[in-house]
């Protein structure tokens, strides 16, 4: 049976809590904040199985554990549209897709509570939800008596010219050593300022894990083009890859608000010190007591064998 590993925004809850030790005890009156709806949603142009919505609910400070509670039985839809005159959206109701919880053969027919797919994937994958570059997408959620919504856009993909491997080194791990190489991505940045990218890849380390969070990525190397607009780029990732490893690489072009959310998320995740400056997650979901992002991923893909 295939292992299913769906990435969840568990860390959002945990990021709100830190612990410090001191020599004296001080009474602290902590407010019992209302639980938040947590939304992780994606639409992309290449991978229908990677278009999904995860819904969870955070727990209060005094609850046991910090894991999110899956939100089941929600009404979730995604609708395609265009941007009309006066910057108003025109939604094509004929494209509206209902996303439901369910079982998919590709994931071992395991029911995934709180994870919503286009169930057409089970019967007619070629007709399942898939984004189109240049289009806009409306996410609507009705859950637990409340409504939430978000709009994202699929930009035009940035063409990957090539991938190369090099900068070899010996990776020493306990009693073993292994020759590894680093991956360099070659592409031309569009000559319009404001482009932002995220980078993901699948290789032997990811195995059969599913979801964008199941892929490997260099979360410390997102890219903006303020200083490199229109230039030809040679981006070398610091991650090491084993020789003869097969790497499927995804360069994801995203609008700025999606980039800002994931950038704030990654900064918050790495902000572990008690004296660190708190980081605010830059939410893109509309509604009451909600945090998360509807991410429009415009993907370019290439594969390389590491040499």
PDB file of C-alpha atoms in Angstrom:
ATOM      1  CA  UNK A   1       0.000   0.000   0.000  1.00  0.00           C
ATOM      2  CA  UNK A   2       1.288   3.446  -0.890  1.00  0.00           C
ATOM      3  CA  UNK A   3       2.301   5.627   2.035  1.00  0.00           C
ATOM      4  CA  UNK A   4       0.300   8.837   2.202  1.00  0.00           C
ATOM      5  CA  UNK A   5       1.958  11.816   3.805  1.00  0.00           C
ATOM      6  CA  UNK A   6      -0.166  14.966   3.493  1.00  0.00           C
ATOM      7  CA  UNK A   7       1.561  18.147   4.622  1.00  0.00           C
ATOM      8  CA  UNK A   8      -0.522  20.080   7.124  1.00  0.00           C
ATOM      9  CA  UNK A   9      -0.108  23.491   8.653  1.00  0.00           C
ATOM     10  CA  UNK A  10       0.366  22.018  12.117  1.00  0.00           C
ATOM     11  CA  UNK A  11       3.216  24.410  12.713  1.00  0.00           C
ATOM     12  CA  UNK A  12       0.905  27.445  12.607  1.00  0.00           C
ATOM     13  CA  UNK A  13      -0.523  26.493  15.962  1.00  0.00           C
ATOM     14  CA  UNK A  14       2.816  25.591  17.479  1.00  0.00           C
ATOM     15  CA  UNK A  15       4.378  28.861  16.345  1.00  0.00           C
ATOM     16  CA  UNK A  16       2.200  30.766  18.776  1.00  0.00           C
ATOM     17  CA  UNK A  17       3.734  29.040  21.806  1.00  0.00           C
ATOM     18  CA  UNK A  18       7.238  29.395  23.287  1.00  0.00           C
ATOM     19  CA  UNK A  19       8.704  28.413  26.614  1.00  0.00           C
ATOM     20  CA  UNK A  20      11.249  30.185  28.791  1.00  0.00           C
ATOM     21  CA  UNK A  21      12.811  29.211  32.108  1.00  0.00           C
ATOM     22  CA  UNK A  22      13.611  31.577  34.961  1.00  0.00           C
ATOM     23  CA  UNK A  23      14.523  31.483  38.607  1.00  0.00           C
ATOM     24  CA  UNK A  24      11.217  32.800  39.892  1.00  0.00           C
ATOM     25  CA  UNK A  25       7.659  31.742  39.142  1.00  0.00           C
ATOM     26  CA  UNK A  26       5.306  34.417  37.844  1.00  0.00           C
ATOM     27  CA  UNK A  27       1.556  33.894  37.479  1.00  0.00           C
ATOM     28  CA  UNK A  28       0.520  34.444  33.863  1.00  0.00           C
ATOM     29  CA  UNK A  29      -3.106  34.843  32.893  1.00  0.00           C
ATOM     30  CA  UNK A  30      -3.380  33.459  29.357  1.00  0.00           C
ATOM     31  CA  UNK A  31      -6.452  34.276  27.312  1.00  0.00           C
ATOM     32  CA  UNK A  32      -8.311  31.334  25.845  1.00  0.00           C
ATOM     33  CA  UNK A  33      -8.247  32.358  22.182  1.00  0.00           C
ATOM     34  CA  UNK A  34     -10.936  31.097  19.848  1.00  0.00           C
ATOM     35  CA  UNK A  35      -9.717  28.233  17.623  1.00  0.00           C
ATOM     36  CA  UNK A  36      -8.857  29.236  14.065  1.00  0.00           C
ATOM     37  CA  UNK A  37      -9.791  27.605  10.795  1.00  0.00           C
ATOM     38  CA  UNK A  38      -6.582  26.653   8.974  1.00  0.00           C
ATOM     39  CA  UNK A  39      -6.700  26.456   5.172  1.00  0.00           C
ATOM     40  CA  UNK A  40      -4.059  25.023   2.846  1.00  0.00           C
ATOM     41  CA  UNK A  41      -5.281  25.125  -0.757  1.00  0.00           C
ATOM     42  CA  UNK A  42      -3.611  24.729  -4.154  1.00  0.00           C
ATOM     43  CA  UNK A  43      -4.402  25.085  -7.842  1.00  0.00           C
ATOM     44  CA  UNK A  44      -1.731  24.351 -10.473  1.00  0.00           C
ATOM     45  CA  UNK A  45      -1.420  23.806 -14.215  1.00  0.00           C
ATOM     46  CA  UNK A  46       0.492  20.501 -14.356  1.00  0.00           C
ATOM     47  CA  UNK A  47      -0.401  18.058 -11.566  1.00  0.00           C
ATOM     48  CA  UNK A  48      -4.146  17.388 -11.070  1.00  0.00           C
ATOM     49  CA  UNK A  49      -3.477  15.239  -7.992  1.00  0.00           C
ATOM     50  CA  UNK A  50      -1.730  18.220  -6.403  1.00  0.00           C
ATOM     51  CA  UNK A  51      -4.828  20.407  -6.585  1.00  0.00           C
ATOM     52  CA  UNK A  52      -6.401  19.973  -3.161  1.00  0.00           C
ATOM     53  CA  UNK A  53      -7.660  21.760  -0.058  1.00  0.00           C
ATOM     54  CA  UNK A  54      -6.794  20.814   3.527  1.00  0.00           C
ATOM     55  CA  UNK A  55      -9.007  22.137   6.315  1.00  0.00           C
ATOM     56  CA  UNK A  56      -8.073  21.993   9.976  1.00  0.00           C
ATOM     57  CA  UNK A  57      -8.987  23.727  13.206  1.00  0.00           C
ATOM     58  CA  UNK A  58      -6.408  24.835  15.725  1.00  0.00           C
ATOM     59  CA  UNK A  59      -6.729  23.892  19.375  1.00  0.00           C
ATOM     60  CA  UNK A  60      -6.683  26.166  22.377  1.00  0.00           C
ATOM     61  CA  UNK A  61      -3.569  26.654  24.487  1.00  0.00           C
ATOM     62  CA  UNK A  62      -4.861  24.401  27.262  1.00  0.00           C
ATOM     63  CA  UNK A  63      -5.806  21.522  24.952  1.00  0.00           C
ATOM     64  CA  UNK A  64      -3.573  18.455  24.888  1.00  0.00           C
ATOM     65  CA  UNK A  65      -1.193  18.539  21.946  1.00  0.00           C
ATOM     66  CA  UNK A  66      -0.861  21.155  19.230  1.00  0.00           C
ATOM     67  CA  UNK A  67      -1.978  19.148  16.211  1.00  0.00           C
ATOM     68  CA  UNK A  68      -4.857  20.514  14.176  1.00  0.00           C
ATOM     69  CA  UNK A  69      -8.243  18.814  14.177  1.00  0.00           C
ATOM     70  CA  UNK A  70      -9.391  17.885  10.630  1.00  0.00           C
ATOM     71  CA  UNK A  71     -12.507  19.754   9.543  1.00  0.00           C
ATOM     72  CA  UNK A  72     -14.775  17.264   7.787  1.00  0.00           C
ATOM     73  CA  UNK A  73     -18.037  17.584   5.882  1.00  0.00           C
ATOM     74  CA  UNK A  74     -17.281  21.037   4.476  1.00  0.00           C
ATOM     75  CA  UNK A  75     -18.636  22.388   1.195  1.00  0.00           C
ATOM     76  CA  UNK A  76     -15.585  23.315  -0.909  1.00  0.00           C
ATOM     77  CA  UNK A  77     -15.644  24.673  -4.473  1.00  0.00           C
ATOM     78  CA  UNK A  78     -13.150  26.207  -6.906  1.00  0.00           C
ATOM     79  CA  UNK A  79     -14.337  28.330  -9.848  1.00  0.00           C
ATOM     80  CA  UNK A  80     -12.320  29.643 -12.802  1.00  0.00           C
ATOM     81  CA  UNK A  81     -12.663  33.202 -14.019  1.00  0.00           C
ATOM     82  CA  UNK A  82     -11.157  36.159 -15.820  1.00  0.00           C
ATOM     83  CA  UNK A  83     -10.421  39.741 -14.880  1.00  0.00           C
ATOM     84  CA  UNK A  84     -12.814  42.115 -16.600  1.00  0.00           C
ATOM     85  CA  UNK A  85     -13.172  45.860 -16.897  1.00  0.00           C
ATOM     86  CA  UNK A  86     -12.524  47.966 -13.806  1.00  0.00           C
ATOM     87  CA  UNK A  87     -10.574  45.038 -12.324  1.00  0.00           C
ATOM     88  CA  UNK A  88     -13.740  43.068 -11.576  1.00  0.00           C
ATOM     89  CA  UNK A  89     -13.709  39.282 -11.689  1.00  0.00           C
ATOM     90  CA  UNK A  90     -16.024  37.377 -14.028  1.00  0.00           C
ATOM     91  CA  UNK A  91     -16.559  33.849 -12.686  1.00  0.00           C
ATOM     92  CA  UNK A  92     -17.541  31.088 -15.122  1.00  0.00           C
ATOM     93  CA  UNK A  93     -20.029  28.975 -13.185  1.00  0.00           C
ATOM     94  CA  UNK A  94     -19.678  26.229 -15.779  1.00  0.00           C
ATOM     95  CA  UNK A  95     -16.144  25.592 -14.546  1.00  0.00           C
ATOM     96  CA  UNK A  96     -17.115  25.274 -10.903  1.00  0.00           C
ATOM     97  CA  UNK A  97     -15.670  22.127  -9.312  1.00  0.00           C
ATOM     98  CA  UNK A  98     -16.887  20.552  -6.081  1.00  0.00           C
ATOM     99  CA  UNK A  99     -14.075  19.150  -3.943  1.00  0.00           C
ATOM    100  CA  UNK A 100     -14.898  16.336  -1.549  1.00  0.00           C
ATOM    101  CA  UNK A 101     -13.225  14.044   0.916  1.00  0.00           C
ATOM    102  CA  UNK A 102     -12.820  10.594  -0.516  1.00  0.00           C
ATOM    103  CA  UNK A 103     -10.661   7.612  -1.332  1.00  0.00           C
ATOM    104  CA  UNK A 104      -8.308   7.495  -4.281  1.00  0.00           C
ATOM    105  CA  UNK A 105      -6.659   4.346  -5.600  1.00  0.00           C
ATOM    106  CA  UNK A 106      -3.385   6.218  -6.036  1.00  0.00           C
ATOM    107  CA  UNK A 107      -3.271   6.801  -2.274  1.00  0.00           C
ATOM    108  CA  UNK A 108      -4.139   3.271  -1.227  1.00  0.00           C
ATOM    109  CA  UNK A 109      -7.887   3.980  -0.991  1.00  0.00           C
ATOM    110  CA  UNK A 110      -7.268   5.591   2.395  1.00  0.00           C
ATOM    111  CA  UNK A 111      -9.865   8.106   3.561  1.00  0.00           C
ATOM    112  CA  UNK A 112      -8.099  11.367   4.382  1.00  0.00           C
ATOM    113  CA  UNK A 113     -10.268  13.389   6.806  1.00  0.00           C
ATOM    114  CA  UNK A 114     -10.178  17.108   6.121  1.00  0.00           C
ATOM    115  CA  UNK A 115      -8.511  16.675   2.707  1.00  0.00           C
ATOM    116  CA  UNK A 116     -10.670  17.691  -0.269  1.00  0.00           C
ATOM    117  CA  UNK A 117     -10.058  16.623  -3.892  1.00  0.00           C
ATOM    118  CA  UNK A 118     -11.928  16.756  -7.155  1.00  0.00           C
ATOM    119  CA  UNK A 119     -13.385  13.241  -7.026  1.00  0.00           C
ATOM    120  CA  UNK A 120     -13.254  13.110 -10.831  1.00  0.00           C
ATOM    121  CA  UNK A 121      -9.668  11.996 -10.233  1.00  0.00           C
ATOM    122  CA  UNK A 122     -11.029   8.570  -9.323  1.00  0.00           C
ATOM    123  CA  UNK A 123     -13.079   8.110 -12.502  1.00  0.00           C
ATOM    124  CA  UNK A 124     -11.775  10.452 -15.212  1.00  0.00           C
ATOM    125  CA  UNK A 125      -8.430  12.050 -14.268  1.00  0.00           C
ATOM    126  CA  UNK A 126      -8.128  13.806 -17.639  1.00  0.00           C
ATOM    127  CA  UNK A 127     -11.229  15.844 -16.789  1.00  0.00           C
ATOM    128  CA  UNK A 128     -10.222  16.664 -13.218  1.00  0.00           C
ATOM    129  CA  UNK A 129      -9.531  20.121 -11.851  1.00  0.00           C
ATOM    130  CA  UNK A 130      -6.436  21.692 -13.404  1.00  0.00           C
ATOM    131  CA  UNK A 131      -5.450  25.330 -13.605  1.00  0.00           C
ATOM    132  CA  UNK A 132      -4.788  27.383 -16.734  1.00  0.00           C
ATOM    133  CA  UNK A 133      -2.086  30.082 -16.780  1.00  0.00           C
ATOM    134  CA  UNK A 134      -3.620  33.518 -17.162  1.00  0.00           C
ATOM    135  CA  UNK A 135      -6.829  32.540 -15.364  1.00  0.00           C
ATOM    136  CA  UNK A 136      -8.047  33.458 -11.883  1.00  0.00           C
ATOM    137  CA  UNK A 137      -9.555  31.071  -9.323  1.00  0.00           C
ATOM    138  CA  UNK A 138     -12.106  31.537  -6.562  1.00  0.00           C
ATOM    139  CA  UNK A 139     -12.024  29.231  -3.547  1.00  0.00           C
ATOM    140  CA  UNK A 140     -15.234  29.103  -1.490  1.00  0.00           C
ATOM    141  CA  UNK A 141     -15.620  27.137   1.735  1.00  0.00           C
ATOM    142  CA  UNK A 142     -18.630  26.573   3.969  1.00  0.00           C
ATOM    143  CA  UNK A 143     -17.654  24.801   7.176  1.00  0.00           C
ATOM    144  CA  UNK A 144     -19.069  24.646  10.686  1.00  0.00           C
ATOM    145  CA  UNK A 145     -21.604  27.367   9.936  1.00  0.00           C
ATOM    146  CA  UNK A 146     -19.078  29.862   8.563  1.00  0.00           C
ATOM    147  CA  UNK A 147     -17.955  30.962   5.118  1.00  0.00           C
ATOM    148  CA  UNK A 148     -14.455  31.567   3.833  1.00  0.00           C
ATOM    149  CA  UNK A 149     -13.118  32.601   0.439  1.00  0.00           C
ATOM    150  CA  UNK A 150      -9.936  33.466  -1.413  1.00  0.00           C
ATOM    151  CA  UNK A 151      -8.834  34.418  -4.923  1.00  0.00           C
ATOM    152  CA  UNK A 152      -5.577  33.414  -6.554  1.00  0.00           C
ATOM    153  CA  UNK A 153      -4.155  33.796 -10.049  1.00  0.00           C
ATOM    154  CA  UNK A 154      -2.090  31.502 -12.234  1.00  0.00           C
ATOM    155  CA  UNK A 155       0.692  33.541 -13.799  1.00  0.00           C
ATOM    156  CA  UNK A 156       2.446  32.444 -16.963  1.00  0.00           C
ATOM    157  CA  UNK A 157       5.075  29.747 -16.304  1.00  0.00           C
ATOM    158  CA  UNK A 158       8.725  30.753 -16.480  1.00  0.00           C
ATOM    159  CA  UNK A 159      10.478  28.412 -18.902  1.00  0.00           C
ATOM    160  CA  UNK A 160      13.240  26.271 -17.446  1.00  0.00           C
ATOM    161  CA  UNK A 161      16.117  26.200 -19.929  1.00  0.00           C
ATOM    162  CA  UNK A 162      18.119  23.421 -18.280  1.00  0.00           C
ATOM    163  CA  UNK A 163      19.296  21.722 -15.104  1.00  0.00           C
ATOM    164  CA  UNK A 164      22.929  20.839 -14.439  1.00  0.00           C
ATOM    165  CA  UNK A 165      24.740  19.128 -11.581  1.00  0.00           C
ATOM    166  CA  UNK A 166      28.173  19.923 -10.211  1.00  0.00           C
ATOM    167  CA  UNK A 167      30.032  21.373  -7.214  1.00  0.00           C
ATOM    168  CA  UNK A 168      30.741  17.846  -5.952  1.00  0.00           C
ATOM    169  CA  UNK A 169      31.609  17.136  -2.347  1.00  0.00           C
ATOM    170  CA  UNK A 170      31.909  14.218   0.082  1.00  0.00           C
ATOM    171  CA  UNK A 171      29.002  13.974   2.511  1.00  0.00           C
ATOM    172  CA  UNK A 172      30.164  12.382   5.758  1.00  0.00           C
ATOM    173  CA  UNK A 173      27.434  10.887   7.934  1.00  0.00           C
ATOM    174  CA  UNK A 174      28.535   8.876  10.987  1.00  0.00           C
ATOM    175  CA  UNK A 175      30.530   5.953   9.563  1.00  0.00           C
ATOM    176  CA  UNK A 176      29.556   6.460   5.915  1.00  0.00           C
ATOM    177  CA  UNK A 177      30.706   8.777   3.164  1.00  0.00           C
ATOM    178  CA  UNK A 178      28.901   9.540  -0.079  1.00  0.00           C
ATOM    179  CA  UNK A 179      29.764  11.589  -3.134  1.00  0.00           C
ATOM    180  CA  UNK A 180      27.106  14.204  -3.781  1.00  0.00           C
ATOM    181  CA  UNK A 181      26.525  17.092  -6.155  1.00  0.00           C
ATOM    182  CA  UNK A 182      24.525  20.294  -6.132  1.00  0.00           C
ATOM    183  CA  UNK A 183      21.821  21.234  -8.609  1.00  0.00           C
ATOM    184  CA  UNK A 184      21.912  24.411 -10.712  1.00  0.00           C
ATOM    185  CA  UNK A 185      18.812  25.786 -12.435  1.00  0.00           C
ATOM    186  CA  UNK A 186      19.187  27.888 -15.594  1.00  0.00           C
ATOM    187  CA  UNK A 187      16.420  30.216 -16.772  1.00  0.00           C
ATOM    188  CA  UNK A 188      15.749  33.770 -17.908  1.00  0.00           C
ATOM    189  CA  UNK A 189      13.794  36.014 -15.588  1.00  0.00           C
ATOM    190  CA  UNK A 190      10.971  37.852 -17.411  1.00  0.00           C
ATOM    191  CA  UNK A 191      11.662  41.532 -18.025  1.00  0.00           C
ATOM    192  CA  UNK A 192       8.706  42.588 -15.876  1.00  0.00           C
ATOM    193  CA  UNK A 193       9.604  43.389 -12.293  1.00  0.00           C
ATOM    194  CA  UNK A 194       7.850  41.640  -9.432  1.00  0.00           C
ATOM    195  CA  UNK A 195       8.289  37.974 -10.397  1.00  0.00           C
ATOM    196  CA  UNK A 196       8.509  35.568  -7.467  1.00  0.00           C
ATOM    197  CA  UNK A 197       9.295  31.855  -7.495  1.00  0.00           C
ATOM    198  CA  UNK A 198       9.251  28.838  -5.206  1.00  0.00           C
ATOM    199  CA  UNK A 199      11.222  25.639  -5.876  1.00  0.00           C
ATOM    200  CA  UNK A 200      10.290  22.004  -5.274  1.00  0.00           C
ATOM    201  CA  UNK A 201      11.715  18.649  -6.333  1.00  0.00           C
ATOM    202  CA  UNK A 202      11.031  14.950  -6.071  1.00  0.00           C
ATOM    203  CA  UNK A 203      13.935  12.539  -5.688  1.00  0.00           C
ATOM    204  CA  UNK A 204      14.851   9.355  -3.825  1.00  0.00           C
ATOM    205  CA  UNK A 205      14.484  11.116  -0.460  1.00  0.00           C
ATOM    206  CA  UNK A 206      10.801  11.922  -1.007  1.00  0.00           C
ATOM    207  CA  UNK A 207       9.811   8.352  -1.857  1.00  0.00           C
ATOM    208  CA  UNK A 208       6.048   8.007  -2.118  1.00  0.00           C
ATOM    209  CA  UNK A 209       5.179  10.984   0.062  1.00  0.00           C
ATOM    210  CA  UNK A 210       2.278  13.012  -1.258  1.00  0.00           C
ATOM    211  CA  UNK A 211       1.524  16.723  -1.243  1.00  0.00           C
ATOM    212  CA  UNK A 212       3.542  19.844  -1.836  1.00  0.00           C
ATOM    213  CA  UNK A 213       4.978  19.518   1.648  1.00  0.00           C
ATOM    214  CA  UNK A 214       5.959  15.935   0.854  1.00  0.00           C
ATOM    215  CA  UNK A 215       8.320  17.208  -1.836  1.00  0.00           C
ATOM    216  CA  UNK A 216      11.756  18.515  -1.048  1.00  0.00           C
ATOM    217  CA  UNK A 217      12.390  22.232  -1.294  1.00  0.00           C
ATOM    218  CA  UNK A 218      14.913  24.808  -0.273  1.00  0.00           C
ATOM    219  CA  UNK A 219      12.742  27.003   1.901  1.00  0.00           C
ATOM    220  CA  UNK A 220      15.633  29.394   2.444  1.00  0.00           C
ATOM    221  CA  UNK A 221      15.958  30.126  -1.293  1.00  0.00           C
ATOM    222  CA  UNK A 222      12.703  31.580  -2.566  1.00  0.00           C
ATOM    223  CA  UNK A 223      13.339  34.148  -5.279  1.00  0.00           C
ATOM    224  CA  UNK A 224      12.254  37.675  -6.106  1.00  0.00           C
ATOM    225  CA  UNK A 225      13.602  39.672  -9.028  1.00  0.00           C
ATOM    226  CA  UNK A 226      14.036  43.131  -7.532  1.00  0.00           C
ATOM    227  CA  UNK A 227      17.791  42.929  -8.189  1.00  0.00           C
ATOM    228  CA  UNK A 228      17.796  40.506 -11.126  1.00  0.00           C
ATOM    229  CA  UNK A 229      14.873  41.626 -13.297  1.00  0.00           C
ATOM    230  CA  UNK A 230      15.219  40.392 -16.871  1.00  0.00           C
ATOM    231  CA  UNK A 231      18.573  38.703 -16.269  1.00  0.00           C
ATOM    232  CA  UNK A 232      19.627  35.176 -17.170  1.00  0.00           C
ATOM    233  CA  UNK A 233      19.718  33.221 -13.905  1.00  0.00           C
ATOM    234  CA  UNK A 234      21.985  30.398 -12.714  1.00  0.00           C
ATOM    235  CA  UNK A 235      20.585  29.354  -9.335  1.00  0.00           C
ATOM    236  CA  UNK A 236      22.543  26.705  -7.419  1.00  0.00           C
ATOM    237  CA  UNK A 237      20.751  25.031  -4.526  1.00  0.00           C
ATOM    238  CA  UNK A 238      22.798  24.217  -1.448  1.00  0.00           C
ATOM    239  CA  UNK A 239      21.096  20.842  -1.025  1.00  0.00           C
ATOM    240  CA  UNK A 240      23.150  17.785  -1.900  1.00  0.00           C
ATOM    241  CA  UNK A 241      22.003  15.044  -4.292  1.00  0.00           C
ATOM    242  CA  UNK A 242      23.406  11.528  -4.520  1.00  0.00           C
ATOM    243  CA  UNK A 243      25.133  10.576  -7.770  1.00  0.00           C
ATOM    244  CA  UNK A 244      22.706   8.822 -10.185  1.00  0.00           C
ATOM    245  CA  UNK A 245      19.716  10.169  -8.248  1.00  0.00           C
ATOM    246  CA  UNK A 246      16.794  11.056 -10.527  1.00  0.00           C
ATOM    247  CA  UNK A 247      15.381  14.490  -9.723  1.00  0.00           C
ATOM    248  CA  UNK A 248      12.070  15.854 -10.998  1.00  0.00           C
ATOM    249  CA  UNK A 249      12.322  19.611 -10.536  1.00  0.00           C
ATOM    250  CA  UNK A 250       9.412  22.062 -10.323  1.00  0.00           C
ATOM    251  CA  UNK A 251       9.936  25.807 -10.644  1.00  0.00           C
ATOM    252  CA  UNK A 252       6.762  27.496  -9.426  1.00  0.00           C
ATOM    253  CA  UNK A 253       5.879  31.032 -10.494  1.00  0.00           C
ATOM    254  CA  UNK A 254       3.537  32.646  -7.947  1.00  0.00           C
ATOM    255  CA  UNK A 255       1.885  35.995  -7.412  1.00  0.00           C
ATOM    256  CA  UNK A 256       3.375  38.191  -4.730  1.00  0.00           C
ATOM    257  CA  UNK A 257       0.750  37.576  -2.034  1.00  0.00           C
ATOM    258  CA  UNK A 258       1.287  33.804  -2.273  1.00  0.00           C
ATOM    259  CA  UNK A 259       5.040  34.303  -2.069  1.00  0.00           C
ATOM    260  CA  UNK A 260       4.595  36.613   0.929  1.00  0.00           C
ATOM    261  CA  UNK A 261       2.552  34.012   2.814  1.00  0.00           C
ATOM    262  CA  UNK A 262       5.040  31.180   2.300  1.00  0.00           C
ATOM    263  CA  UNK A 263       7.971  33.478   2.999  1.00  0.00           C
ATOM    264  CA  UNK A 264       6.380  34.527   6.305  1.00  0.00           C
ATOM    265  CA  UNK A 265       5.539  30.885   7.053  1.00  0.00           C
ATOM    266  CA  UNK A 266       9.131  29.755   6.498  1.00  0.00           C
ATOM    267  CA  UNK A 267      10.510  32.618   8.578  1.00  0.00           C
ATOM    268  CA  UNK A 268       8.107  31.772  11.398  1.00  0.00           C
ATOM    269  CA  UNK A 269       9.036  28.087  11.200  1.00  0.00           C
ATOM    270  CA  UNK A 270      12.744  28.882  11.546  1.00  0.00           C
ATOM    271  CA  UNK A 271      12.171  31.516  14.249  1.00  0.00           C
ATOM    272  CA  UNK A 272      12.922  29.250  17.208  1.00  0.00           C
ATOM    273  CA  UNK A 273      14.777  31.444  19.684  1.00  0.00           C
ATOM    274  CA  UNK A 274      13.022  32.948  22.718  1.00  0.00           C
ATOM    275  CA  UNK A 275      14.393  36.401  21.851  1.00  0.00           C
ATOM    276  CA  UNK A 276      13.554  36.250  18.159  1.00  0.00           C
ATOM    277  CA  UNK A 277      11.290  38.854  16.618  1.00  0.00           C
ATOM    278  CA  UNK A 278       7.763  37.423  16.198  1.00  0.00           C
ATOM    279  CA  UNK A 279       6.688  36.845  12.597  1.00  0.00           C
ATOM    280  CA  UNK A 280       3.131  37.481  11.429  1.00  0.00           C
ATOM    281  CA  UNK A 281       1.716  35.027   8.907  1.00  0.00           C
ATOM    282  CA  UNK A 282       0.452  36.966   5.872  1.00  0.00           C
ATOM    283  CA  UNK A 283      -2.952  35.352   5.440  1.00  0.00           C
ATOM    284  CA  UNK A 284      -4.753  35.299   2.049  1.00  0.00           C
ATOM    285  CA  UNK A 285      -8.060  33.758   3.211  1.00  0.00           C
ATOM    286  CA  UNK A 286     -11.118  35.949   3.847  1.00  0.00           C
ATOM    287  CA  UNK A 287     -13.342  35.099   6.810  1.00  0.00           C
ATOM    288  CA  UNK A 288     -13.573  35.119  10.569  1.00  0.00           C
ATOM    289  CA  UNK A 289     -10.806  33.485  12.642  1.00  0.00           C
ATOM    290  CA  UNK A 290      -8.996  31.932   9.696  1.00  0.00           C
ATOM    291  CA  UNK A 291      -5.377  31.635   8.620  1.00  0.00           C
ATOM    292  CA  UNK A 292      -3.856  30.081   5.522  1.00  0.00           C
ATOM    293  CA  UNK A 293      -3.286  30.515   1.813  1.00  0.00           C
ATOM    294  CA  UNK A 294      -4.872  29.648  -1.530  1.00  0.00           C
ATOM    295  CA  UNK A 295      -1.767  29.130  -3.664  1.00  0.00           C
ATOM    296  CA  UNK A 296      -1.835  29.443  -7.437  1.00  0.00           C
ATOM    297  CA  UNK A 297       1.200  27.488  -8.676  1.00  0.00           C
ATOM    298  CA  UNK A 298       2.259  27.985 -12.297  1.00  0.00           C
ATOM    299  CA  UNK A 299       4.738  25.173 -12.876  1.00  0.00           C
ATOM    300  CA  UNK A 300       7.638  24.488 -15.211  1.00  0.00           C
ATOM    301  CA  UNK A 301       9.183  21.013 -14.932  1.00  0.00           C
ATOM    302  CA  UNK A 302      12.396  19.264 -15.924  1.00  0.00           C
ATOM    303  CA  UNK A 303      14.095  16.005 -14.915  1.00  0.00           C
ATOM    304  CA  UNK A 304      17.802  15.340 -14.432  1.00  0.00           C
ATOM    305  CA  UNK A 305      20.031  12.397 -13.476  1.00  0.00           C
ATOM    306  CA  UNK A 306      22.686  13.661 -11.078  1.00  0.00           C
ATOM    307  CA  UNK A 307      26.235  13.117 -12.396  1.00  0.00           C
TER     308      UNK A 307
END
